[in-house]
PDB file of C-alpha atoms in Angstrom:
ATOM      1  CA  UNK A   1    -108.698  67.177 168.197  1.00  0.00           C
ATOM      2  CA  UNK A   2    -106.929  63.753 169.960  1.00  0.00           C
ATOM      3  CA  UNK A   3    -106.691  64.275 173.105  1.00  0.00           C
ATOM      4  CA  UNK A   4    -105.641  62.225 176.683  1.00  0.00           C
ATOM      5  CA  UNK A   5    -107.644  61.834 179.948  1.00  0.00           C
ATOM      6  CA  UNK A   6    -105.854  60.724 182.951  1.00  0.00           C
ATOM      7  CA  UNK A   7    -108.600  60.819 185.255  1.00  0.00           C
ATOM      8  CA  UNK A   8    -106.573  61.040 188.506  1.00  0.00           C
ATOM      9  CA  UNK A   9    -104.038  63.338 189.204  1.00  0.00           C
ATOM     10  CA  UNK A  10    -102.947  61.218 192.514  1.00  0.00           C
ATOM     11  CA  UNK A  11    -103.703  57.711 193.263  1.00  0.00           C
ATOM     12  CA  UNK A  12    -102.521  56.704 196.874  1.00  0.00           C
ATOM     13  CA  UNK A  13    -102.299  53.066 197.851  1.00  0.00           C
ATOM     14  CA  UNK A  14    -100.888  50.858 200.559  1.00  0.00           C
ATOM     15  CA  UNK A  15     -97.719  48.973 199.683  1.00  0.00           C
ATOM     16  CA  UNK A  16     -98.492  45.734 197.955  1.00  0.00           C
ATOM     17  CA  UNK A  17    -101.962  46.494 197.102  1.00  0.00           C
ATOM     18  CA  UNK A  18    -103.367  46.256 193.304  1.00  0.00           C
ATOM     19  CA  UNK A  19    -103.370  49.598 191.507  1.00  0.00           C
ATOM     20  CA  UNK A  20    -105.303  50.889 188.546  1.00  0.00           C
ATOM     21  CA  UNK A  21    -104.131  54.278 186.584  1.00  0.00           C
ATOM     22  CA  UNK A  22    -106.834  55.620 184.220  1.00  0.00           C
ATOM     23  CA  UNK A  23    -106.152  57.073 180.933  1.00  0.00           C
ATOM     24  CA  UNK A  24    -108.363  57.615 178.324  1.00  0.00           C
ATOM     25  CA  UNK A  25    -108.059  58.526 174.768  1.00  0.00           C
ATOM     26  CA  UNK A  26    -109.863  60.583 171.723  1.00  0.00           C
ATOM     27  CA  UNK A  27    -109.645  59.441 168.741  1.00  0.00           C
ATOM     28  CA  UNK A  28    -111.548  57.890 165.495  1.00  0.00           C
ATOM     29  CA  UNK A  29    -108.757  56.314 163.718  1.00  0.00           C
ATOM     30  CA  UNK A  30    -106.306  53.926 164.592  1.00  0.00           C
ATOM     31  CA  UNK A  31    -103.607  54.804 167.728  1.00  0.00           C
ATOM     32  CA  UNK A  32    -100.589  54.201 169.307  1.00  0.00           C
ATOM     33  CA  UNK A  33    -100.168  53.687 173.010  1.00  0.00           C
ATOM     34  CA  UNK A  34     -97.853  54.381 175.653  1.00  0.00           C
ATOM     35  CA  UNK A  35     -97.019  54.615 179.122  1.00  0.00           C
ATOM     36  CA  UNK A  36     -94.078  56.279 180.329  1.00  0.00           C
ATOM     37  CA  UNK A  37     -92.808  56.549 184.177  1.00  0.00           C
ATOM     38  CA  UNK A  38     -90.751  59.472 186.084  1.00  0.00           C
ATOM     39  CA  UNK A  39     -89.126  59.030 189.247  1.00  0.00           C
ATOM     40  CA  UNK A  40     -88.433  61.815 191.290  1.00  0.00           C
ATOM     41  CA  UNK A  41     -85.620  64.231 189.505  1.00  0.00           C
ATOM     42  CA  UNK A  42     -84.968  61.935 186.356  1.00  0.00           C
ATOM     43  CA  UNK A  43     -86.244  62.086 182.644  1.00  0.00           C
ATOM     44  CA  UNK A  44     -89.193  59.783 181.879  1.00  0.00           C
ATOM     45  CA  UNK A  45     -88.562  56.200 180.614  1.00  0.00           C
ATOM     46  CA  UNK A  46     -90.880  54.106 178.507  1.00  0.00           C
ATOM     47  CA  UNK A  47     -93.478  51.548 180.589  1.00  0.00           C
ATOM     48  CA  UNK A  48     -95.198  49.756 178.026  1.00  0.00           C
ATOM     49  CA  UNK A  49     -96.159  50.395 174.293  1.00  0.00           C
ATOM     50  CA  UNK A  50     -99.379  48.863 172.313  1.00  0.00           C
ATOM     51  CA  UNK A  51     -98.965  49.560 168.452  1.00  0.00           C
ATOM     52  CA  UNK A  52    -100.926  46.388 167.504  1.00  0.00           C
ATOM     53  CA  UNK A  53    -101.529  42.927 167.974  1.00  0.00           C
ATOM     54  CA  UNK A  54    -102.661  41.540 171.223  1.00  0.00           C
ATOM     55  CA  UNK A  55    -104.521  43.869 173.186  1.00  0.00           C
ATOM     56  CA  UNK A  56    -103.345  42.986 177.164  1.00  0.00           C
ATOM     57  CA  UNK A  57     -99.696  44.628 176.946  1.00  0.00           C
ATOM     58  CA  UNK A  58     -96.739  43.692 179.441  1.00  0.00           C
ATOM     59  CA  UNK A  59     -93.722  46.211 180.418  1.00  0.00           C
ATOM     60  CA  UNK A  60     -91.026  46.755 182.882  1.00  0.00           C
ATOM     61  CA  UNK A  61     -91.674  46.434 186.771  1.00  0.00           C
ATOM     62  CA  UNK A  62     -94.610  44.086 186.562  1.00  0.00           C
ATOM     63  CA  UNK A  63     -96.646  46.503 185.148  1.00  0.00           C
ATOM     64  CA  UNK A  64     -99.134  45.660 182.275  1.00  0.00           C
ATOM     65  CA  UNK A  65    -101.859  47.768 180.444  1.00  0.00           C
ATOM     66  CA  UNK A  66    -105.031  46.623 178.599  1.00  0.00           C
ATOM     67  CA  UNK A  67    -105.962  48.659 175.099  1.00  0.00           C
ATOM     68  CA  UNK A  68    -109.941  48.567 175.092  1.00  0.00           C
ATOM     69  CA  UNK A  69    -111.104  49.824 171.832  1.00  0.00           C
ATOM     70  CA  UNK A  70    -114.455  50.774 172.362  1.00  0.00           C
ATOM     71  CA  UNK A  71    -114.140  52.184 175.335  1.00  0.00           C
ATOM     72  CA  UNK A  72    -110.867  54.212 174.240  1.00  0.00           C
ATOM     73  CA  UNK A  73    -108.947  53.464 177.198  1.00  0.00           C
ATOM     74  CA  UNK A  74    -105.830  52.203 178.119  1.00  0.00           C
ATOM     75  CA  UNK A  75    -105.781  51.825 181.475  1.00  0.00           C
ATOM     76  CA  UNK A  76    -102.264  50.755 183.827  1.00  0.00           C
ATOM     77  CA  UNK A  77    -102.349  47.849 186.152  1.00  0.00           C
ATOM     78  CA  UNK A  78     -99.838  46.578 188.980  1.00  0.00           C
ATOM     79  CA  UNK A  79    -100.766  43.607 190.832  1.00  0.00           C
ATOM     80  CA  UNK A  80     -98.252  44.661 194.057  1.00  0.00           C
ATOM     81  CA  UNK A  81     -96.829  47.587 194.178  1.00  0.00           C
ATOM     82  CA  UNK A  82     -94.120  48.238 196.283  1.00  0.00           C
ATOM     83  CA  UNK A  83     -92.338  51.609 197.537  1.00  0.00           C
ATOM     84  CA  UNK A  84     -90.031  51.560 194.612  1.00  0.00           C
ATOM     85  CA  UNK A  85     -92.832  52.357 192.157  1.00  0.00           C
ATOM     86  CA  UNK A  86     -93.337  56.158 193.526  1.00  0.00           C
ATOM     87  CA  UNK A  87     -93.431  58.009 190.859  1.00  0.00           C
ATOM     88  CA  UNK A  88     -95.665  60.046 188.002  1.00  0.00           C
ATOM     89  CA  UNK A  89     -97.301  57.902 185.286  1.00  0.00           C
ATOM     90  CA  UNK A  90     -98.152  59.367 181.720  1.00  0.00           C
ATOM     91  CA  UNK A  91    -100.229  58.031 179.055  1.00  0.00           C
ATOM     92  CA  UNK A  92     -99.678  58.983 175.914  1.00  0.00           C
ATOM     93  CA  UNK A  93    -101.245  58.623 172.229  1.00  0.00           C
ATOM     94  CA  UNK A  94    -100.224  58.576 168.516  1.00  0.00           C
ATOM     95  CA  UNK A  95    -102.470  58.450 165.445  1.00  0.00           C
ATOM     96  CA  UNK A  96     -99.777  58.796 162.781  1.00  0.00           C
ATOM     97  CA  UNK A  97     -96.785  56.859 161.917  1.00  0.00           C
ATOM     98  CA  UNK A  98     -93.656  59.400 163.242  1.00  0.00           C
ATOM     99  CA  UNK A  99     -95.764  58.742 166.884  1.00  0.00           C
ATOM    100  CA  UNK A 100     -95.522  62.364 167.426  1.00  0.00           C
ATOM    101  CA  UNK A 101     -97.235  61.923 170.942  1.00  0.00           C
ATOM    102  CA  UNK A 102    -100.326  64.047 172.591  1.00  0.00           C
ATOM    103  CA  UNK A 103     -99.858  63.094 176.456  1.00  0.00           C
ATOM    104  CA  UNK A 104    -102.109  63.124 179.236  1.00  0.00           C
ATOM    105  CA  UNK A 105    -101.315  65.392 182.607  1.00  0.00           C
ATOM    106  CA  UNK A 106     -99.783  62.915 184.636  1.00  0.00           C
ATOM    107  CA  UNK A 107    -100.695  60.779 187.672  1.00  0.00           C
ATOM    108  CA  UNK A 108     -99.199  60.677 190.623  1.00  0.00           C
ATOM    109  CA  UNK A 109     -98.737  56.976 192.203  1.00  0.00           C
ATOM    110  CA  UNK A 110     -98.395  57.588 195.909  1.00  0.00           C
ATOM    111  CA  UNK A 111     -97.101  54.164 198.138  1.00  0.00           C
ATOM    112  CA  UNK A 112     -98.613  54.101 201.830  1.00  0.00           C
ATOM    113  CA  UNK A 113     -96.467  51.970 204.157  1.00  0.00           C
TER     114      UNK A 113
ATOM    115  CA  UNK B   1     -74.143  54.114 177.839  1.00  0.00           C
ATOM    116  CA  UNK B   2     -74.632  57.941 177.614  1.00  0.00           C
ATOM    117  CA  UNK B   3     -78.135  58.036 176.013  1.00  0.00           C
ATOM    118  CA  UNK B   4     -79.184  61.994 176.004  1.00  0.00           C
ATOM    119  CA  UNK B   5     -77.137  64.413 177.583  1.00  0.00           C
ATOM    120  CA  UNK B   6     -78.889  67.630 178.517  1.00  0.00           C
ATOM    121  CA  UNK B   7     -76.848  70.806 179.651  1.00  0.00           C
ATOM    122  CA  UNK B   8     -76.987  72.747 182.081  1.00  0.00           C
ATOM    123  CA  UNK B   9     -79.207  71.155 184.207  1.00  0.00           C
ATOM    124  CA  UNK B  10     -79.928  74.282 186.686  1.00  0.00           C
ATOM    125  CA  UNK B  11     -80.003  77.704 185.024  1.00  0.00           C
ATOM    126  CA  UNK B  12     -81.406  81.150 186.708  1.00  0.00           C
ATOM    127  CA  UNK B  13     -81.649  83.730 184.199  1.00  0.00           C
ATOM    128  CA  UNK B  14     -83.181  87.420 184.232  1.00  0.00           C
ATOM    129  CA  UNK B  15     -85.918  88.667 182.142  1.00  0.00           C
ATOM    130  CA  UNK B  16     -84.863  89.730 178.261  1.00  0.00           C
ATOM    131  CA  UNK B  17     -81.746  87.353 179.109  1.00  0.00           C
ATOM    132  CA  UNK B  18     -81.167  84.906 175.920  1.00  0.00           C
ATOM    133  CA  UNK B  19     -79.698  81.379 176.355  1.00  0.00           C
ATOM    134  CA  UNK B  20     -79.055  78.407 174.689  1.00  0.00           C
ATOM    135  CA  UNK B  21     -80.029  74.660 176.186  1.00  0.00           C
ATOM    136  CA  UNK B  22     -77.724  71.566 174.704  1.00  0.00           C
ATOM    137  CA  UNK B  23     -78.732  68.677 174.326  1.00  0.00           C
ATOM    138  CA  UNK B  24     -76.760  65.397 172.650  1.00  0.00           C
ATOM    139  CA  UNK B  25     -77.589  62.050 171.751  1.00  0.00           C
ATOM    140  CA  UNK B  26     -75.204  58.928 170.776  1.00  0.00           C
ATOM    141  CA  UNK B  27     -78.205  56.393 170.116  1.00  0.00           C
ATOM    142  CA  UNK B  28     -78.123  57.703 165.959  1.00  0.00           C
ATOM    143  CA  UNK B  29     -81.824  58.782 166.072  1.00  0.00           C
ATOM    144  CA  UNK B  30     -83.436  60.524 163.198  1.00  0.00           C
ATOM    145  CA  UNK B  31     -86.049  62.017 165.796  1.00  0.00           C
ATOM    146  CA  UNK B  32     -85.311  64.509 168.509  1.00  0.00           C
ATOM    147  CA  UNK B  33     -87.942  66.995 170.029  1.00  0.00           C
ATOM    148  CA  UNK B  34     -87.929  69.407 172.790  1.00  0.00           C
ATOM    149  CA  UNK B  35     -90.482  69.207 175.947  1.00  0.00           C
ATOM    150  CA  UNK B  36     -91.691  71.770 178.817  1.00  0.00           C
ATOM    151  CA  UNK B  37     -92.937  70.281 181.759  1.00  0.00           C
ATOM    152  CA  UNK B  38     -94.658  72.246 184.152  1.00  0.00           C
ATOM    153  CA  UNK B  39     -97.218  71.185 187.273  1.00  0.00           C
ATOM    154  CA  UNK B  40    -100.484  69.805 186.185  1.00  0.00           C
ATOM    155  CA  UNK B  41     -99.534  70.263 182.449  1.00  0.00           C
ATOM    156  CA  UNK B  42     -98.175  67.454 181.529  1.00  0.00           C
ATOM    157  CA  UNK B  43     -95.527  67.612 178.654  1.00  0.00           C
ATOM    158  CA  UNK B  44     -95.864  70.125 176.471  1.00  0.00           C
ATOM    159  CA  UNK B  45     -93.571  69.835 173.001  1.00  0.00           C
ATOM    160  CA  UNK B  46     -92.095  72.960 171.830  1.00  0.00           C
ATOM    161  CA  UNK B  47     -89.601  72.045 168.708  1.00  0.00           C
ATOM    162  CA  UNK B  48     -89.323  68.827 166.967  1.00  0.00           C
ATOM    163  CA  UNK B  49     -86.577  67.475 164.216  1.00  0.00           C
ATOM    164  CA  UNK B  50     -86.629  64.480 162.223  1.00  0.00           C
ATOM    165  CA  UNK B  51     -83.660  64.672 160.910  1.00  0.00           C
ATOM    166  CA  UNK B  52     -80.491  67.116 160.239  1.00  0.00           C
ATOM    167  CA  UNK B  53     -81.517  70.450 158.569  1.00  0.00           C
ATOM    168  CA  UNK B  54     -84.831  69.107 159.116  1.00  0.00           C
ATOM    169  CA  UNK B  55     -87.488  71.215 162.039  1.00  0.00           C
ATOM    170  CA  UNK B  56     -90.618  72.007 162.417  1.00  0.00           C
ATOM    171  CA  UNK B  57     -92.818  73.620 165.605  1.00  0.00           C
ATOM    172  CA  UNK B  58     -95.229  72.057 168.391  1.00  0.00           C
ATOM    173  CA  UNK B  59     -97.752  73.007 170.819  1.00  0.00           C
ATOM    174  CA  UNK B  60     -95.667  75.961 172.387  1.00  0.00           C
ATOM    175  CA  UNK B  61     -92.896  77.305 169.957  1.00  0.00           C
ATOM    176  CA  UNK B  62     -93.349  80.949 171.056  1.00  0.00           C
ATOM    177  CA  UNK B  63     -89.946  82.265 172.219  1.00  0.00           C
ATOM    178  CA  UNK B  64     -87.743  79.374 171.615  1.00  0.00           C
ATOM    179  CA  UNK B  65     -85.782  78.354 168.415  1.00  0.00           C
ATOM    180  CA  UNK B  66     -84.150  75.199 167.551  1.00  0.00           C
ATOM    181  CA  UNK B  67     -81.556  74.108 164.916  1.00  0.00           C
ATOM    182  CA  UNK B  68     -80.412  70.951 164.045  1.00  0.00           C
ATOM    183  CA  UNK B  69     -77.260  70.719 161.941  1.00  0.00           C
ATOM    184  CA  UNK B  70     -75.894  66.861 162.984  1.00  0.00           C
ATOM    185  CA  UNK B  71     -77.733  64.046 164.275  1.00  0.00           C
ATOM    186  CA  UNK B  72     -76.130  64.053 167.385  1.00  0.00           C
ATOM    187  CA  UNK B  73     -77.599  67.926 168.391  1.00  0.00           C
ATOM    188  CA  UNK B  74     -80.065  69.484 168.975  1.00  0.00           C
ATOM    189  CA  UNK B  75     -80.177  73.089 170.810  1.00  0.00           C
ATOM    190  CA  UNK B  76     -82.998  74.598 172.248  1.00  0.00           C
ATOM    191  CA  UNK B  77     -82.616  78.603 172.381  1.00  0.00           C
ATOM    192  CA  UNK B  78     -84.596  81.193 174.283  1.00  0.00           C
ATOM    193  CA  UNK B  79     -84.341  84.464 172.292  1.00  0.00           C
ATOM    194  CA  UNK B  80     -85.289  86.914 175.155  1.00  0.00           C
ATOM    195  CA  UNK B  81     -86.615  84.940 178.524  1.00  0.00           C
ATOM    196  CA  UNK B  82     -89.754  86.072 180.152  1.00  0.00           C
ATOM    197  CA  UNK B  83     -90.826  84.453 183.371  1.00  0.00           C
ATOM    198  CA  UNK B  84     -93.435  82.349 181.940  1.00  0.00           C
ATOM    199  CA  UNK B  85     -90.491  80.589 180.802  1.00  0.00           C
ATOM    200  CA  UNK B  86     -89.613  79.523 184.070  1.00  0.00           C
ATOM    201  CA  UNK B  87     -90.054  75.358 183.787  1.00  0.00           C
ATOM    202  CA  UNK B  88     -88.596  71.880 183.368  1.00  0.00           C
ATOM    203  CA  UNK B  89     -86.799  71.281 179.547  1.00  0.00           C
ATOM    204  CA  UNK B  90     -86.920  67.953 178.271  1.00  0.00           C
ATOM    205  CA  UNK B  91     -84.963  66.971 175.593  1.00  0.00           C
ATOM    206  CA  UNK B  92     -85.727  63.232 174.191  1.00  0.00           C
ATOM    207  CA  UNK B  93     -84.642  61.476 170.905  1.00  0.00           C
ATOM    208  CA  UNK B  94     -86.680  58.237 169.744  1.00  0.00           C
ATOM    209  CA  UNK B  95     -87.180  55.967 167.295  1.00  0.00           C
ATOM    210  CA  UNK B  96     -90.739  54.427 166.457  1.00  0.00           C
ATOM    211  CA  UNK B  97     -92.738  56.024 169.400  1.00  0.00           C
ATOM    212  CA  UNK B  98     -90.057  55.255 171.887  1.00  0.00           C
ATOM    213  CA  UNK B  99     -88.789  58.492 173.066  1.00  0.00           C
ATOM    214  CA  UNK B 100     -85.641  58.251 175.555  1.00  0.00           C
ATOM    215  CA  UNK B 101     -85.233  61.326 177.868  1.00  0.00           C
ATOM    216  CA  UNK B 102     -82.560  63.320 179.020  1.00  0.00           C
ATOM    217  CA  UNK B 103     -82.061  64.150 183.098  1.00  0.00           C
ATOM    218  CA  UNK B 104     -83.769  67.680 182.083  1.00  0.00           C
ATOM    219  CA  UNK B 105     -83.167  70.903 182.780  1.00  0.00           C
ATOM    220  CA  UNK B 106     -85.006  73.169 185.381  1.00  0.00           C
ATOM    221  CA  UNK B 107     -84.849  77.339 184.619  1.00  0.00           C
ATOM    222  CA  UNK B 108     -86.108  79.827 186.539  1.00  0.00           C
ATOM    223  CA  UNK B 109     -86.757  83.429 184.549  1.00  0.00           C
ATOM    224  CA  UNK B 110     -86.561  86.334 187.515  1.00  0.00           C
TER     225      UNK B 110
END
């Protein structure tokens, strides 16, 4: 069955570091990607998507996200992050055209001052 | 620019108490589904609709039902709460994987 990995369930870094989120992916066929963000006490709200085409994918908030095929993974990157991006990152997938999405569990992006 | 409205956003209920969850959208989607989010879990869907008259179950249907007689609604009903019901409703409406969410809202079951 598809499935999502997010490997870490809390990532702290310092304030304008570089962060990495992990997710990974199972799946034989072809998929849709996502990233969706929650701040504190609010609904989520879509990051990025990758549903084909070039493979480095740019969002909101600086954020971008690289689809690697043969190492099913989609992994989140910020170059700086600052305070404002505090929040829980999902990853989610879609094999079939309605994108009825399997997610992962969430991680938790924690920014030290 | 009201997106999904989701009511009531705080409800304490007892055990074997039955409720209804709203939830509205003005964006015209044909897709609307039904989330619980609880800690370390991720999202979970529990009833999905694409379209009016038009619904079908996901992951964790058990003890809710859903109807979906306009576009614009689509309410989520617990039939006879249990505590394991206690959680975080999502309600989101999308359109080609793009799924925008509503504020949610958090029950507790006693």
């Amino acid at each position: 069955a598809q499935s999502v990995t997010q490997l870490d369930s809390q990532v702290p870094v310092f304030e304008e570091a570089p962060v990495e989120l992990r997710c990974n992916y199972s799946s034989s066929v072809s998929v849709y990607l996502f990233w969706y963000v929650q701040y504190p006490n609010q609904g989520l709200q879509l990051l990025l998507k990758y549903l084909s085409g070039s493979t480095l994918v740019k969002g909101i908030n600086g954020f971008e996200a690289e689809f690697n095929k043969s190492q099913t993974s989609f992994h989140l990157r910020k170059p700086s992050v600052h305070i404002s991006d505090t929040a829980e990152y999902f990853c989610a997938v879609s094999e079939d055209s309605n994108y009825q999405l399997i997610w992962g569990a969430g991680t938790k992006l924690i920014i030290k001052p | 620019n009201a997106g999904v409205t989701q009511t009531p956003k705080f409800q304490v209920l007892k055990t074997g108490q039955s409720m209804t969850l709203q939830c509205a959208q003005d964006m015209n989607h044909e897709y609307m589904s039904w989330y619980r989010q609880d800690p370390g879990m991720g999202l979970r869907l529990i009833h999905y609709s694409v379209g009016a008259g038009i619904t079908d179950q996901g992951e964790v249907p058990n003890g809710y039902n859903v109807s979906r007689s306009t576009t614009e609604d689509f309410p989520l009903r617990l039939l006879s709460a249990a505590p394991s019901q206690t959680s975080v409703y999502f309600c989101a409406s999308g359109l080609g994987g793009e799924l925008f969410f509503g504020e949610g809202s958090r029950l507790t079951v006693l």
